[in-house]
Coordinates of C-alpha atoms and ligand atoms in Angstrom, one line a residue:
X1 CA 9.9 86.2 47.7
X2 CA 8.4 84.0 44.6
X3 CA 7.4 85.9 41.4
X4 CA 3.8 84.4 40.9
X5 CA 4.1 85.3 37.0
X6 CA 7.2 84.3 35.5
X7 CA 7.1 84.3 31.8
X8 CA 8.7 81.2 31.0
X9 CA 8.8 78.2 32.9
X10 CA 11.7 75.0 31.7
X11 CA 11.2 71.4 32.7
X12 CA 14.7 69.7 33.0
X13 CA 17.7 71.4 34.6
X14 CA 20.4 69.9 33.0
X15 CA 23.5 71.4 31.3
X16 CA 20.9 72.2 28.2
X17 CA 17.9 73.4 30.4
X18 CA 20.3 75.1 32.5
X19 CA 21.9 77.3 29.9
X20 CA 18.7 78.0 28.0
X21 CA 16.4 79.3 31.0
X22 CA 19.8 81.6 31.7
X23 CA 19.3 82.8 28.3
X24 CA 15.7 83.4 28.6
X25 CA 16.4 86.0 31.9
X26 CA 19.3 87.4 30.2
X27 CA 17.2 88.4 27.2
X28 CA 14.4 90.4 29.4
X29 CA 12.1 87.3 30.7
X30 CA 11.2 86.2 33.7
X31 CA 11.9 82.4 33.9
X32 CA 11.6 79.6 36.6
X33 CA 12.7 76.2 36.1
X34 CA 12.1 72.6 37.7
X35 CA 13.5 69.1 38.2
X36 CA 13.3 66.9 40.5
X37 CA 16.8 67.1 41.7
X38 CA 17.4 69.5 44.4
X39 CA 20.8 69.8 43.4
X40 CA 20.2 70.9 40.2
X41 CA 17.7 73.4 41.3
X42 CA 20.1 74.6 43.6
X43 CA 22.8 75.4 40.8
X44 CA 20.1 77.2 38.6
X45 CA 19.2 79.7 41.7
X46 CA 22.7 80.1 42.9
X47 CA 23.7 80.6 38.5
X48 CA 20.7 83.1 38.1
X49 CA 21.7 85.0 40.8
X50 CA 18.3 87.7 41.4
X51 CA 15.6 85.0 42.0
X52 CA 13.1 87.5 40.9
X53 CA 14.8 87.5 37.5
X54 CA 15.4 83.4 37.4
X55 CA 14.0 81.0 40.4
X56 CA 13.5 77.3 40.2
X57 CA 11.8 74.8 42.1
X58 CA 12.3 71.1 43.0
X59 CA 8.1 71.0 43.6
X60 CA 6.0 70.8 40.6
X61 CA 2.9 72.3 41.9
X62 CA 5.8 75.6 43.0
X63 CA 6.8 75.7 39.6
X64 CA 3.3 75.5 37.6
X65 CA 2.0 78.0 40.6
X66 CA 4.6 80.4 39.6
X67 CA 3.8 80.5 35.9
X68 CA 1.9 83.7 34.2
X69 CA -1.0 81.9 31.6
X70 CA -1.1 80.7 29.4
X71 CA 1.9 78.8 30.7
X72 CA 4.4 78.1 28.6
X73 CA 6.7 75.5 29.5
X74 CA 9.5 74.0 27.9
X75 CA 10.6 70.3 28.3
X76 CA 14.6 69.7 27.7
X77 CA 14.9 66.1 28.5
X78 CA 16.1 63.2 27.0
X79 CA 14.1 62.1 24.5
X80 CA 11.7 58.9 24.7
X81 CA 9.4 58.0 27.9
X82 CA 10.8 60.4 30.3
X83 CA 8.8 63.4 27.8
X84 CA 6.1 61.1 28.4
X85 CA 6.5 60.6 31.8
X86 CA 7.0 64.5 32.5
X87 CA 3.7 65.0 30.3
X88 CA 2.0 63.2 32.7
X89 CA 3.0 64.4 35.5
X90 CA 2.4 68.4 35.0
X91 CA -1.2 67.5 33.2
X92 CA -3.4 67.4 36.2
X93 CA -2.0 70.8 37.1
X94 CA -2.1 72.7 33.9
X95 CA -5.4 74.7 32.6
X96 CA -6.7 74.8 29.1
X97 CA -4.5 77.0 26.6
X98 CA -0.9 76.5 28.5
X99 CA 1.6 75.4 25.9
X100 CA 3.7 72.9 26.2
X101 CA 7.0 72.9 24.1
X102 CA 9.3 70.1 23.8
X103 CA 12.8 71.1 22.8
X104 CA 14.9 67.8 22.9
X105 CA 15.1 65.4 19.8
X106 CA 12.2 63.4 19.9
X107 CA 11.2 60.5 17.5
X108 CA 8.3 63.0 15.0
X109 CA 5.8 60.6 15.0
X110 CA 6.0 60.8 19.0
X111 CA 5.5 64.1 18.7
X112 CA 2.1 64.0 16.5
X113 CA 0.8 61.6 19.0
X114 CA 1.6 63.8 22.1
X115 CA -0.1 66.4 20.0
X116 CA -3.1 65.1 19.5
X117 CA -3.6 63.4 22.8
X118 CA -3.2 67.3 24.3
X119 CA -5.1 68.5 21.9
X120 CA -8.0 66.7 23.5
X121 CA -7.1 68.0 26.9
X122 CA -7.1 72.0 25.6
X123 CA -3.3 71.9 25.6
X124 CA -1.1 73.2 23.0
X125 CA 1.7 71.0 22.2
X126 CA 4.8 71.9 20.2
X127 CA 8.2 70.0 19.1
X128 CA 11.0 72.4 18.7
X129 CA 13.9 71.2 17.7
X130 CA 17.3 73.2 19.7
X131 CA 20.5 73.2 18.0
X132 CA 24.0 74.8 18.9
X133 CA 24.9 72.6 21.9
X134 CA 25.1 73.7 25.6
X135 CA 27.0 76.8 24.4
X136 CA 24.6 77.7 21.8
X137 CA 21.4 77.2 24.9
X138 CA 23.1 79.6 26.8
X139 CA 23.8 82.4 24.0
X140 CA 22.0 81.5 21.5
X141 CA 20.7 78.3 19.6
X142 CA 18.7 77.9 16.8
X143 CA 15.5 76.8 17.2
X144 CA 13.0 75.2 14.5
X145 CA 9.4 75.2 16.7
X146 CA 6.2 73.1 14.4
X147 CA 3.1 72.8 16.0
X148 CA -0.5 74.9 16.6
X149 CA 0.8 79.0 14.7
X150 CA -1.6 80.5 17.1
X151 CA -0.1 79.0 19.9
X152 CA 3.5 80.1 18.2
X153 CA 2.5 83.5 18.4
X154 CA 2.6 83.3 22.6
X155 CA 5.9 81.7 22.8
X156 CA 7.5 83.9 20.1
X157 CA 9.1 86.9 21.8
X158 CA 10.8 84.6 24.0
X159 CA 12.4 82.2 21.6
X160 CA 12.9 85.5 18.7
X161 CA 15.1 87.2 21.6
X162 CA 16.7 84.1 22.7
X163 CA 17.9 82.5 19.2
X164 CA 21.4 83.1 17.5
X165 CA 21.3 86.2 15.0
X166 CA 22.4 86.4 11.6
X167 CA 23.0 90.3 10.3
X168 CA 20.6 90.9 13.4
X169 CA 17.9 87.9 12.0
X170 CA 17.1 85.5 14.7
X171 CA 17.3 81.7 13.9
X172 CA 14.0 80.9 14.6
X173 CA 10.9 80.4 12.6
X174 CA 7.1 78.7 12.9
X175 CA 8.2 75.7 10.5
X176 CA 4.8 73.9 9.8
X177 CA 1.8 72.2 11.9
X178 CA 2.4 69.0 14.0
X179 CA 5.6 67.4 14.1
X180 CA 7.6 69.7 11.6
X181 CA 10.1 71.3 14.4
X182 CA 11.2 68.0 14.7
X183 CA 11.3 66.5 11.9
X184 CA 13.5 69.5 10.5
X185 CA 15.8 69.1 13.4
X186 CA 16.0 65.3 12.3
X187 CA 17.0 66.2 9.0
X188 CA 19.0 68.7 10.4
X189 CA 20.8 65.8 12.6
X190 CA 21.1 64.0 9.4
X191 CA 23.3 66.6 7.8
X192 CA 25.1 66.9 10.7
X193 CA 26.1 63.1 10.7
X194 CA 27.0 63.4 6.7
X195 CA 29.2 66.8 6.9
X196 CA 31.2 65.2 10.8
X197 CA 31.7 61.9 8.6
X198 CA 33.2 64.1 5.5
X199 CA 35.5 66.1 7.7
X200 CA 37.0 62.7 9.4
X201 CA 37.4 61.4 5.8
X202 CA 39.7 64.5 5.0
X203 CA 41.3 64.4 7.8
X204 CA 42.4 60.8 7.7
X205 CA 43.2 60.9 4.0
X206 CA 46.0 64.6 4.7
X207 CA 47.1 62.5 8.0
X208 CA 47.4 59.2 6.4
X209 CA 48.2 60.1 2.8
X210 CA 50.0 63.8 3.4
X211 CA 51.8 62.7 6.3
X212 CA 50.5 66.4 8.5
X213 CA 50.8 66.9 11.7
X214 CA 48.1 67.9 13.8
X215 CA 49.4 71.6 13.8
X216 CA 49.2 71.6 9.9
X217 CA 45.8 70.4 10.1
X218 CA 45.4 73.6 12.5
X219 CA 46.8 75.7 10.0
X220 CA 44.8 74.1 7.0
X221 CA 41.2 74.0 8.9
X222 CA 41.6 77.2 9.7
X223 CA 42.6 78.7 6.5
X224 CA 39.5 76.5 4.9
X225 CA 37.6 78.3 7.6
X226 CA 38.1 81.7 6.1
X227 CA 36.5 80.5 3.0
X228 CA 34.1 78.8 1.4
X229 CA 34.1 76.4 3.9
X230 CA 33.5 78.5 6.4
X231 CA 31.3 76.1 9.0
X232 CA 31.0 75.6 12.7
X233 CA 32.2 72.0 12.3
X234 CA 35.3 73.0 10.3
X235 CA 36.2 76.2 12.9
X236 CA 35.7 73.5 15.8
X237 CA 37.8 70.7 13.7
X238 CA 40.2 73.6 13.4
X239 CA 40.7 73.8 17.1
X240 CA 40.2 70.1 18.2
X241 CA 44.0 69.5 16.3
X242 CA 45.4 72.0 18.7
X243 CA 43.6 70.9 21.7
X244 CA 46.5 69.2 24.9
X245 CA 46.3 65.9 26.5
X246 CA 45.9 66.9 29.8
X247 CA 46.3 62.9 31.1
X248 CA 49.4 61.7 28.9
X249 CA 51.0 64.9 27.0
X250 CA 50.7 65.1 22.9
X251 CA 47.2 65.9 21.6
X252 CA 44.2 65.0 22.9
X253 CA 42.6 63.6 19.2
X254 CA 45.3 61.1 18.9
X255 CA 44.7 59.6 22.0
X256 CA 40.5 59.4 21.6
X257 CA 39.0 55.8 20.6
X258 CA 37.9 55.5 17.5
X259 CA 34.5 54.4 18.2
X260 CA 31.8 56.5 17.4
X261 CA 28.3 56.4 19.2
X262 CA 24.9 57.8 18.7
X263 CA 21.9 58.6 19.8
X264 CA 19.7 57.9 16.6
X265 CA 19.1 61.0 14.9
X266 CA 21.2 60.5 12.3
X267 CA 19.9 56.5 11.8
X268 CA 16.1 58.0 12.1
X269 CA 16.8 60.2 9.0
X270 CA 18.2 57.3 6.8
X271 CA 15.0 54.9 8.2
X272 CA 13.0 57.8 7.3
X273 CA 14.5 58.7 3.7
X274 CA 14.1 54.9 2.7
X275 CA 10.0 54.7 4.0
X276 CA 10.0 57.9 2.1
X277 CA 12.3 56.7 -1.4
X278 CA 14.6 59.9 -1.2
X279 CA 18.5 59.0 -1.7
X280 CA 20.5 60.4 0.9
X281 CA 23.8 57.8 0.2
X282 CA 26.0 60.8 1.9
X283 CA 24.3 60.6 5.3
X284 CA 23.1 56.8 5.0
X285 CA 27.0 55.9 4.7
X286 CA 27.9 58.6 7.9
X287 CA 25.0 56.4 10.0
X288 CA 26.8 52.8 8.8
X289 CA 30.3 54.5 9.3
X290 CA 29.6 54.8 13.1
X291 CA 28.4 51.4 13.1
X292 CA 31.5 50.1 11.5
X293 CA 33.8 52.3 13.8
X294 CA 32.3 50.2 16.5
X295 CA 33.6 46.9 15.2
X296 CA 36.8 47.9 16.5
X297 CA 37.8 44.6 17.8
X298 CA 37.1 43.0 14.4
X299 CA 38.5 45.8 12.5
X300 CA 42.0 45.3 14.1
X301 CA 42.1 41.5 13.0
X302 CA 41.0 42.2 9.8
X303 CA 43.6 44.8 9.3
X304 CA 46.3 42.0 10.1
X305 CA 44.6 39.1 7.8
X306 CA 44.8 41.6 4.6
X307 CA 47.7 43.3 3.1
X308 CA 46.6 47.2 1.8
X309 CA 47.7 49.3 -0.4
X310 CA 50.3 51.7 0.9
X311 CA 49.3 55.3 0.1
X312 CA 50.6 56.6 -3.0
X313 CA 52.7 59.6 -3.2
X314 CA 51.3 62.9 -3.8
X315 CA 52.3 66.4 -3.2
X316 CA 51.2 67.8 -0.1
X317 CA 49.9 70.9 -2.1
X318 CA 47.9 69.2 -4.5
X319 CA 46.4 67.1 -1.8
X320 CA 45.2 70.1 0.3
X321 CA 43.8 71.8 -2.6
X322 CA 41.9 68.9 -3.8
X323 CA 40.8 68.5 -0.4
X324 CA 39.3 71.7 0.3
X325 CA 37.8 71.2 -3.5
X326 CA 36.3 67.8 -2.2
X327 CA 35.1 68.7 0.7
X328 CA 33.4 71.8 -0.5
X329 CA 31.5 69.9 -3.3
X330 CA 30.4 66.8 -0.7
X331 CA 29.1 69.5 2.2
X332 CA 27.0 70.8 -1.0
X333 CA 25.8 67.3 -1.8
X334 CA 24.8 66.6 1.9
X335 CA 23.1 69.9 2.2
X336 CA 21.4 69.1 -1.1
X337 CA 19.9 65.3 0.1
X338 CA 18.9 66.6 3.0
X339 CA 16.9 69.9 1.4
X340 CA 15.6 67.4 -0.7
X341 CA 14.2 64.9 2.0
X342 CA 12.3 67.8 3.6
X343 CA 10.6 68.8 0.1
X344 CA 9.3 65.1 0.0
X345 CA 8.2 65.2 3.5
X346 CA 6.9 68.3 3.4
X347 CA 4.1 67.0 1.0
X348 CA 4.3 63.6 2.4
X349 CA 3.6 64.7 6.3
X350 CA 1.3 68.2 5.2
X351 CA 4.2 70.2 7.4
X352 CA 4.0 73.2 4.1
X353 CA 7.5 73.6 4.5
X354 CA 9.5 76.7 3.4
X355 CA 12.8 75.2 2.9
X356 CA 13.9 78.8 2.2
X357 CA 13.3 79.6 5.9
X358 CA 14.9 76.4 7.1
X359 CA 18.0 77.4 5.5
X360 CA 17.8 80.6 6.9
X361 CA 17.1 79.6 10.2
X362 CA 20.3 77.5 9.8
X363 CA 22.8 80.2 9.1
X364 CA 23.6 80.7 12.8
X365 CA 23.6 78.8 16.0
X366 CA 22.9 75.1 14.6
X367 CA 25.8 72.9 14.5
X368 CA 25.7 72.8 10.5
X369 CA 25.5 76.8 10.4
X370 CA 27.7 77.3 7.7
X371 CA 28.9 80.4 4.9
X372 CA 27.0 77.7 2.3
X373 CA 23.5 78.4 3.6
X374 CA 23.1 81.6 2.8
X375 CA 23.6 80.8 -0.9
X376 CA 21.1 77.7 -0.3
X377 CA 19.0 80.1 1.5
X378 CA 18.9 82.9 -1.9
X379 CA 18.4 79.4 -4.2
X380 CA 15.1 78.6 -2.5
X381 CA 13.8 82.2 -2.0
X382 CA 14.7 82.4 -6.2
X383 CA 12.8 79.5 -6.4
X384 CA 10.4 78.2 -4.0
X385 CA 9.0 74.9 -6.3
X386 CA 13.0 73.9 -6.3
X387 CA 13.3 70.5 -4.5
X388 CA 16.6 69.3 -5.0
X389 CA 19.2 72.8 -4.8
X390 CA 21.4 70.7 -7.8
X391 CA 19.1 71.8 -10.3
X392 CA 19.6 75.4 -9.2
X393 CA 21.3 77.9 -11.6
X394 CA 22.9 79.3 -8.9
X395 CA 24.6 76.4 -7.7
X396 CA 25.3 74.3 -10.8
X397 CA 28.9 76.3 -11.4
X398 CA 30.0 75.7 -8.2
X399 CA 29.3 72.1 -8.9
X400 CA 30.7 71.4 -11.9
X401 CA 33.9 73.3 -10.9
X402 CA 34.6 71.2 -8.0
X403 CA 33.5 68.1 -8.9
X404 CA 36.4 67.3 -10.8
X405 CA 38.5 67.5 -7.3
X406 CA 36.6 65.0 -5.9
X407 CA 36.8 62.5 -8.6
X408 CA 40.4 62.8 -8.5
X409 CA 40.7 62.3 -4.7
X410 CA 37.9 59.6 -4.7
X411 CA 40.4 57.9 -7.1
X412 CA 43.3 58.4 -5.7
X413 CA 42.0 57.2 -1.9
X414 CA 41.0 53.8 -3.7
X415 CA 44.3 52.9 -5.3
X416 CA 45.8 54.0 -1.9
X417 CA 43.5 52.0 0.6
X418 CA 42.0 55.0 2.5
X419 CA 38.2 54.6 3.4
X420 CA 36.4 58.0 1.9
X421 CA 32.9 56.2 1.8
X422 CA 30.9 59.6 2.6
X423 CA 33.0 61.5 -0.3
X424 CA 32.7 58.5 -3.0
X425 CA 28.8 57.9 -1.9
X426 CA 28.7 61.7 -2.2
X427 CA 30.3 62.0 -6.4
X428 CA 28.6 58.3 -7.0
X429 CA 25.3 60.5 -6.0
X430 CA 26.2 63.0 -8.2
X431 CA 26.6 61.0 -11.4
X432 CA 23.6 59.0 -10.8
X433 CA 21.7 62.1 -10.7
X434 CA 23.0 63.5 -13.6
X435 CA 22.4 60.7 -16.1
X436 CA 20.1 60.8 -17.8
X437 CA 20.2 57.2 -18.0
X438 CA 20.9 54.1 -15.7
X439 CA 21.4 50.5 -15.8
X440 CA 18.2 50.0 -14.3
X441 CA 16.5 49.1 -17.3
X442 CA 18.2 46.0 -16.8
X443 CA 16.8 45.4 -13.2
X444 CA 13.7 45.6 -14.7
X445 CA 14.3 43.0 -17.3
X446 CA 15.7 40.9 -14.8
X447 CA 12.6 41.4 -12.3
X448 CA 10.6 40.5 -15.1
X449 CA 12.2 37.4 -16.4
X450 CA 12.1 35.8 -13.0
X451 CA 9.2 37.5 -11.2
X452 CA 6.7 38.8 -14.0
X453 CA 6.9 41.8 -12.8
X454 CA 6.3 43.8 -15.5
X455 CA 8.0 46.8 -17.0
X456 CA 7.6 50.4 -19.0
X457 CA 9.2 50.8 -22.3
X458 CA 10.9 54.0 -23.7
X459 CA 9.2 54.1 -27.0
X460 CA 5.8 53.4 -26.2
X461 CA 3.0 54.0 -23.3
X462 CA 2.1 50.8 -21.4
X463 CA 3.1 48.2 -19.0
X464 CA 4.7 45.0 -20.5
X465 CA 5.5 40.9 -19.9
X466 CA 7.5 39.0 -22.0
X467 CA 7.8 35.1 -21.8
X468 CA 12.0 35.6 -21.6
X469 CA 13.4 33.0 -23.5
X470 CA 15.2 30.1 -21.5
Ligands
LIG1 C1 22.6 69.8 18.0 C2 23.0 68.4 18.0 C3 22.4 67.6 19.2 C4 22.8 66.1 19.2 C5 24.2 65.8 19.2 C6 24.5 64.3 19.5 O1 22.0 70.2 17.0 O2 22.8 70.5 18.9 O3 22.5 67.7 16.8 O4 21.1 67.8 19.2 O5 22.2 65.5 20.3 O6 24.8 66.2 18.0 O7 24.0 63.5 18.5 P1 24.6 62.0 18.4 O8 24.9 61.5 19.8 O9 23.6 61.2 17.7 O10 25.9 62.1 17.6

C-alpha cells in the first residue's frame, strides 16, 4: 500500500538518481522516486526492496501525491532542457513552499533564471551540485546546495545524513544564495579537469621517459597514495594500471583510445575565469588538452611529418621522486586557481562564499577529495580575507620546497619531446605570480604606440600618451 508522506521524492531514475534515493532510505527517510520509464521504476522498487521504506512511480501525479509538504524533490537529470522540460511538467501539480532541488551540473546562470521564474510561482528552487560518481550517490557524495537558506533548512537532515563524512563531518554545506551550489561544483569540475590532466602528464612522462610498466605505476601510485598525495584520483589511477582486458588480454589502459570527451564543465570554468579575468592556465590547458586528444587523426600525421626528440636518459629513481615532487606542487597550484576563481566570484555573483567551508566540504566524497584540503581548509579558516592560498604562510614552504622538482622535470620533458602542458602552465603560473615585475610594461608601450591607448607610469600618478617616434 502507498506511503502518502514520503519524505523525499527524486526525479530521474538513472544510475545517479538510482543510487542516491537508495541512500536517502538507507539513512532513515522515506523516499519515492519517478521517471517516465517503467523499467527504471521497476529496478528502483525491486532494489529498494520494502516499498514502504522506497517506492517509485512511472505517473507524475503518484509521485507528487505521495509526497509529505513541503515537497522536496530532487531533479538528477542531464543537464540542459530536459531540467526545464521536467520543471514544467511537475509545476501545475506542486503547491506553494515545495522545494525543488536540482542536483545535476547545470550551466549557473540557468540556474538563477529557474530561480527566479519559481520564485514567482511560491516555489523554492535550489542548484546543488553532487559529486563522488554513482558510487559516491549511493554511499555518500558530497554535495554543495546554493539557493533560498530558509528553504535549506527543510532539506538539510536529508542531505546532512546522506553526504560522505570526514572524522564524522558530513560534506555538505548551504554555500550562498542563487546559483552558488553550482557554480562551486563548476569550479569544482574545473579542478577536477586540471588535477586528471596532471596525473596523465606523469604518467606519460614515467611510461615514456622511465620506461615502467603498468605494475610499477601500481606500485608507485599507490605508494604516492599513502602520502601527500593522498587523492581519490591518484588511489583510482593507482588501480586503473592494474585493471585486465577482459576482450584481448594485457591491461585494459593500454588498449583505451586516447580521445578524451566532455561534457563542458571543465570548458565553462575557463569561459567563466576569462569573463571574470582570473588566470586558471592549469585548468584552461586540461580543457584545450581534451580538445587536442581529439585530433587524433591529425596527430598521427603530424607525428610522422616531424622528427622528436628521443627521451633523454635519467634514472628511474630520480624521475619518480621528482614526479611525486611535481605533481604535488601542480595539484597545489590547481587547487590554488580554482580557490581563487570562487573568491572573485563570490563578490562578482553576491554568492558570500566561505571558501573555508568549500574546502571542507571537499575533503570527502567529491572526486578531487584529497589529504591537500584539509591544509587548504585550516589556510582559509586562519584567514578568511585570503583569496589566493599562495600567499598563505602555511603553504608558502611547501611551495618553495617543491617547486624546484618541477622546474627540473618541466625542463627535462622539453629537451625530451614529452607534452607536460598542465605541469609547465602550472610553474609558468607560479613565476608569473611571484614577480614582482612583468614584461607587460612593454604591451602597454606597444598598445600605445599603435592604438593610443594610454598607459600608467611607475613613478608618477596619471594616465599618459606619447607621440612614439617613427
Ligand atoms: C563528479 C563529476 C561529474 C562529471 C564527470 C564527467 O563530481 O562526480 O565531476 O559530475 O559529470 O566527471 O565530466 P566530463 O564528462 O566533463 O569529464
Amino acid at each position: 500500500m502507498q506511503h502518502t508522506t514520503y519524505d523525499f521524492g527524486l526525479v530521474g531514475l538513472g544510475v545517479m538518481g538510482r543510487n542516491f534515493i537508495l541512500n536517502v532510505a538507507d539513512n532513515g527517510f522515506t523516499a519515492f522516486g519517478h521517471d517516465l520509464d517503467e523499467e527504471k521504476v521497476q529496478a528502483l522498487r525491486e532494489e529498494g526492496g520494502d516499498t514502504a521504506r522506497v517506492d517509485a512511480s512511472a505517473d507524475r501525479k503518484a509521485f507528487i501525491n505521495a509526497l509529505a509538504r513541503p515537497r522536496k524533490i530532487m531533479l538528477l537529470v542531464p543537464a540542459g532542457k530536459i531540467v526545464d522540460g521536467v520543471i514544467e511538467s511537475l509545476l501545475p501539480l506542486l503547491d506553494k513552499g515545495d522545494i525543488i532541488i536540482d542536483g545535476g551540473n547545470s550551466f549557473f546562470t540557468d540556474t538563477d533564471r529557474r530561480e527566479a521564474y519559481l520564485q514567482e510561482k511560491g516555489i523554492h528552487f535550489f542548484g546543488a551540485g553532487v559529486s563522488g560518481g554513482a558510487k559516491g550517490a549511493r554511499k555518500g557524495p558530497s554535495i554543495m546546495p546554493g539557493g533560498s537558506k530558509a528553504a535549506y533548512k527543510e532539506v538539510q537532515p536529508v542531505f546532512e545524513a546522506v553526504s560522505a563524512k570526514f572524522k564524522g563531518e558530513p560534506c555538505v554545506a548551504y554555500l550562498g544564495p542563487k546559483s552558488a551550489g553550482n557554480y562551486v561544483k563548476m569550479v569544482h569540475n574545473g579542478i577536477e579537469y586540471g588535477l586528471m590532466q596532471l596525473t596523465s602528464e606523469i604518467y606519460d612522462l614515467l611510461k615514456r621517459a622511465g620506461g615502467l610498466s603498468n605494475d610499477q605505476l601500481h606500485g608507485l601510485f599507490s605508494r604516492w597514495n599513502q602520502g601527500r598525495l593522498q587523492s581519490f584520483l591518484v588511489e583510482i589511477t593507482a588501480r586503473i594500471f592494474k585493471q585486465d582486458d577482459p576482450l584481448a588480454g594485457g591491461r585494459l589502459v593500454d588498449k583505451i583510445l586516447d580521445k578524451a570527451r566532455q561534457k563542458g564543465t571543465g570548458k565553462w570554468t575557463s569561459q567563466n575565469a576569462m569573463d571574470l579575468g582570473i588566470p586558471i592556465p592549469s585548468i584552461d590547458i586540461a580543457v584545450s588538452m581534451r580538445e587536442i586528444s581529439a585530433l587524433k587523426e591529425q596527430r598521427v600525421l603530424a607525428s610522422k611529418a616531424y622528427t622528436r626528440p628521443t627521451p633523454e636518459p635519467i634514472a628511474v629513481e630520480a624521475l619518480e621522486t621528482l614526479s611525486e615532487s611535481a605533481l604535488f606542487f601542480s595539484f597545489m597550484i590547481t587547487y590554488a586557481q580554482g580557490m581563487h576563481q570562487l573568491a572573485d566570484a563570490s563578490r562578482e555573483y553576491g554568492y558570500d562564499l566561505d571558501l573555508g567551508t568549500i574546502a571542507k566540504i571537499w575533503r570527502a566524497g567529491c572526486i578531487i577529495r584529497a589529504a591537500l584540503l584539509e591544509d587548504i581548509t585550516k589556510a582559509y579558516r586562519a584567514d578568511e580575507g585570503l583569496e589566493n592560498f599562495l600567499l598563505s604562510p602555511a603553504f608558502i614552504p611547501k611551495i618553495q620546497e617543491s617547486q624546484e622538482a618541477a622546474r627540473s622535470l618541466v625542463a627535462y620533458a622539453a629537451k625530451s619531446g614529452v607534452p607536460l602542458p598542465a605541469l609547465s602552465n602550472s610553474l609558468t603560473y607560479f613565476d608569473a605570480f611571484t614577480s614582482d615585475r612583468l614584461p607587460l610594461n612593454l604591451i602597454q608601450a606597444q598598445r600605445d604606440h599603435f592604438g593610443s591607448h594610454t598607459y600608467e607610469r611607475t613613478d608618477r600618478e596619471g594616465i599618459f600618451h606619447t607621440e612614439w617616434d617613427e
